C-alpha positions as CSV (number, residue, x, y, z in Angstrom):
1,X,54.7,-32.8,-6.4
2,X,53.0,-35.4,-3.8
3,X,50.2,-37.0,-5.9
4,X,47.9,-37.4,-2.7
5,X,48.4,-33.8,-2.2
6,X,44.9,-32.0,-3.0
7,X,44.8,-28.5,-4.2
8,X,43.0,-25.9,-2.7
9,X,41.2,-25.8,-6.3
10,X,40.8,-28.7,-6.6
11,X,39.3,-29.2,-3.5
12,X,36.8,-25.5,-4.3
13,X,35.6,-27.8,-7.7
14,X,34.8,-30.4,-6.3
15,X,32.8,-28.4,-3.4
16,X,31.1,-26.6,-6.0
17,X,30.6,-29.9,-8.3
18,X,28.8,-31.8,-5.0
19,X,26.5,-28.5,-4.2
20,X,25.6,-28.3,-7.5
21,X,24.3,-31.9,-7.9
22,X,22.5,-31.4,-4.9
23,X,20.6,-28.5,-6.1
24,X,19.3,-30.0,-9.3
25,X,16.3,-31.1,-9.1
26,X,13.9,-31.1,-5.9
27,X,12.3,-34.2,-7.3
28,X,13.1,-37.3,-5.6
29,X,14.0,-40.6,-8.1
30,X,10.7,-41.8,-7.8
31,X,9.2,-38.5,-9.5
32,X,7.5,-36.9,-6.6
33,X,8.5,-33.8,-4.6
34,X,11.7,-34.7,-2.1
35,X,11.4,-34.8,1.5
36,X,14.4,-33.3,1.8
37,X,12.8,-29.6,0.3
38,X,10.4,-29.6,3.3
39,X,10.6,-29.2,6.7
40,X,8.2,-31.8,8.7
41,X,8.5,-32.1,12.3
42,X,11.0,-34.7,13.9
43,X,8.3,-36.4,15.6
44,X,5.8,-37.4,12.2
45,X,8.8,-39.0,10.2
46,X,8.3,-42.7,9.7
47,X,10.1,-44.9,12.5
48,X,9.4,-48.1,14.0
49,X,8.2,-47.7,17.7
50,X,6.4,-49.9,20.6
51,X,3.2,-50.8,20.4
52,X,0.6,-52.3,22.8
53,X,-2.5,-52.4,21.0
54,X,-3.8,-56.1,20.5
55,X,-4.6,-55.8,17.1
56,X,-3.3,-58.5,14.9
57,X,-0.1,-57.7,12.6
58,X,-0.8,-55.9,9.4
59,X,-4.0,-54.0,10.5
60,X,-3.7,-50.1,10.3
61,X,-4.8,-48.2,12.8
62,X,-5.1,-44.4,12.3
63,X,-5.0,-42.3,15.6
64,X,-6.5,-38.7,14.5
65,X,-5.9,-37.2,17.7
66,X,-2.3,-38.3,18.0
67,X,-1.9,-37.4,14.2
68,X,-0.5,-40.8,13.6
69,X,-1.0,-43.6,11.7
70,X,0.2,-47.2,12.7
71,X,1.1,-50.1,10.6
72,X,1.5,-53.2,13.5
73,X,4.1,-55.5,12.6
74,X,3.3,-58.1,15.6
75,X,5.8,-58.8,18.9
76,X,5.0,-55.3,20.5
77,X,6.3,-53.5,17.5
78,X,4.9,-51.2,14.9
79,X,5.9,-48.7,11.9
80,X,4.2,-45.4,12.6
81,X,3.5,-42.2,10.2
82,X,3.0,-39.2,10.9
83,X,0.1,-37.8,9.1
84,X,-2.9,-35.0,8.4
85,X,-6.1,-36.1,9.4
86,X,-9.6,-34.1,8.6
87,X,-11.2,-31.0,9.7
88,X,-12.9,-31.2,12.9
89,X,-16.3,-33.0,12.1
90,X,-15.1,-34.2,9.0
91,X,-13.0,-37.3,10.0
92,X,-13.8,-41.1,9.6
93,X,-14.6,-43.2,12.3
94,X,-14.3,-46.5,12.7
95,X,-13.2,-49.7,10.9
96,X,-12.8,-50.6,7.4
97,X,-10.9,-52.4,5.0
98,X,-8.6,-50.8,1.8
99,X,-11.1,-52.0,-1.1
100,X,-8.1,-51.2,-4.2
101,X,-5.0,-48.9,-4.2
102,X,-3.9,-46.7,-6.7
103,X,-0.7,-44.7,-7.6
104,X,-0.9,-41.4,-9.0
105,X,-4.2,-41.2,-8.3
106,X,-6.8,-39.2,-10.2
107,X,-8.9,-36.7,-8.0
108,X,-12.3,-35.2,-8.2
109,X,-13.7,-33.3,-5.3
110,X,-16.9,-34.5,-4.0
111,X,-20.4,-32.3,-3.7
112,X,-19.9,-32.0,-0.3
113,X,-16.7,-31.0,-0.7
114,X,-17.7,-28.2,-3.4
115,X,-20.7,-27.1,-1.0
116,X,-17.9,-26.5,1.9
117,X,-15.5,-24.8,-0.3
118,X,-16.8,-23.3,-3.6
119,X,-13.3,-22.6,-4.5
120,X,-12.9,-26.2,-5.2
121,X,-15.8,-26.2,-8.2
122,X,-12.6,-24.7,-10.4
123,X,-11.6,-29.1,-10.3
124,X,-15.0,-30.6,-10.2
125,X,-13.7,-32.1,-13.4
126,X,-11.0,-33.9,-11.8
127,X,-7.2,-33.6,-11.8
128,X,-5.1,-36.3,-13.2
129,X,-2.8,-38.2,-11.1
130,X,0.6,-36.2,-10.8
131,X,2.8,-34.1,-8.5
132,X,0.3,-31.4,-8.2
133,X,-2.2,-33.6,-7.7
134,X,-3.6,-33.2,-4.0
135,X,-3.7,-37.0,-3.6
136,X,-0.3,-37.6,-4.1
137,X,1.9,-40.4,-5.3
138,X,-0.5,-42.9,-4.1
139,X,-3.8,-43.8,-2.5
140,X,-5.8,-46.5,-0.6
141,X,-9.2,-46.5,-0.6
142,X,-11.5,-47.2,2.4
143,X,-14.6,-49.6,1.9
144,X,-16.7,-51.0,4.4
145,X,-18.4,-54.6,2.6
146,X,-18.6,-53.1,-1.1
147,X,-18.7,-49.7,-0.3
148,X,-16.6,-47.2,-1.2
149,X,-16.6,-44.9,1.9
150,X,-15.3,-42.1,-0.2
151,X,-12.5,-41.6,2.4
152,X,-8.3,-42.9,1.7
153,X,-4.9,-43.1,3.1
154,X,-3.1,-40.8,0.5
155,X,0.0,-39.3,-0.3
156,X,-0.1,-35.2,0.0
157,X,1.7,-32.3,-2.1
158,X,1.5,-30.0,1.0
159,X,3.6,-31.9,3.5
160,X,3.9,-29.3,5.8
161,X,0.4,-29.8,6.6
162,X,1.8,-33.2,8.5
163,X,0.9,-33.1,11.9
164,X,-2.2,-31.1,11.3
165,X,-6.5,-31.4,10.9
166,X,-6.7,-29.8,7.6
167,X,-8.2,-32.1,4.9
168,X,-11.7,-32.7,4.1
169,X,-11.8,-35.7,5.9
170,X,-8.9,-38.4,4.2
171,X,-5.6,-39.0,5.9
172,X,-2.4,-37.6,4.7
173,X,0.7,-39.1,4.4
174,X,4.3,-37.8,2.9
175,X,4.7,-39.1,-0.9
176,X,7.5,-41.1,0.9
177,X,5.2,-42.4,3.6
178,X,2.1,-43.3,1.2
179,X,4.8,-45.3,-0.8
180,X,5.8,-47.2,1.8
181,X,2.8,-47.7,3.8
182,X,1.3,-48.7,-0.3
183,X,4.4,-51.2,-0.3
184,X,3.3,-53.2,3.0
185,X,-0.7,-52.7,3.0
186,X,-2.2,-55.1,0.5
187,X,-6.0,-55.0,-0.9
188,X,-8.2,-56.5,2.2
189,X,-6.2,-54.9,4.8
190,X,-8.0,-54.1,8.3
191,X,-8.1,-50.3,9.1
192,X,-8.8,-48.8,12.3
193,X,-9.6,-45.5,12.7
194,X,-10.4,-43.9,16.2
């Protein structure tokens, strides 16, 4: 028998072996939910595109109306996320700088928060960082001087909500995107939100 011969067995097992180690876990290596699992719109996954903005390299700038954050790399060029920006009213506006960063993030909703949906009073204890955690796998936070503006660049269990205004307020990033955008985006970094 021809050794480089394959068997129509052998070639079923091994069908079987490679379906079967891609249905085993919907968790990516890095311990949050896979990208793969969800279906987000061509047009929000991360790529690097032309930009003409004249801020300087390394500033975010967040378009809500677009639904998409920029990270400008300098030389016309940026790396842009697609992301979920607030409710209608509930948006920030305006420039600040990421105060600290955070991965796995705790999460307490705020008063305001409660007083707009009581159904959130259930975590007004907080929720510990994790996959179920509505920040995600990571957060920056938005000061402005000292202050903490109460609003962050965060990572989102509910990716499908990508594209939309849905959050109170905070910008949403995939788990996947946050960790990237956490990667490049030290402490001080300029942010732009219009």
């Amino acid at each position: 028998m021809d050794r480089n011969f394959m068997t129509r067995r052998g070639f079923v097992f091994l069908g079987l072996g490679l379906l079967a180690s891609g249905c085993s876990s919907t968790f990516g290596s890095a311990g949050y939910p896979s990208m793969s699992t969800y279906r987000v719109a061509s047009q929000y996954r991360r790529r690097q595109v032309a930009y003409d903005g004249n801020e300087a390299p390394g500033t975010i700038v967040v378009n809500t109306y677009e639904r998409y954050l920029y990270l400008v790399e300098g030389g016309g060029r940026a790396i842009r996320y697609g992301v979920a920006v607030g409710e209608e009213g509930l948006t920030f506006r305006g420039e600040a700088t990421v105060g600290r960063k955070a991965e796995w993030p705790s999460w307490r909703p705020t008063d305001d928060m409660i007083r707009r949906k009581p159904r959130l009073a259930q975590y007004a204890g907080g929720v510990e960082g994790g996959p179920h955690n509505p920040l995600g796998a990571a957060a920056l936070y938005l000061y402005q001087g000292k202050q903490d503006t109460m609003y962050r660049l965060h990572g989102t269990n509910e990716p499908w909500s990508i594209g939309h205004a849905v959050s109170n307020g905070c910008v949403r990033l995939t788990n996947e995107d946050i960790v990237d955008l956490y990667s490049r985006a030290p402490v001080g970094t300029r942010v732009k939100v219009i």
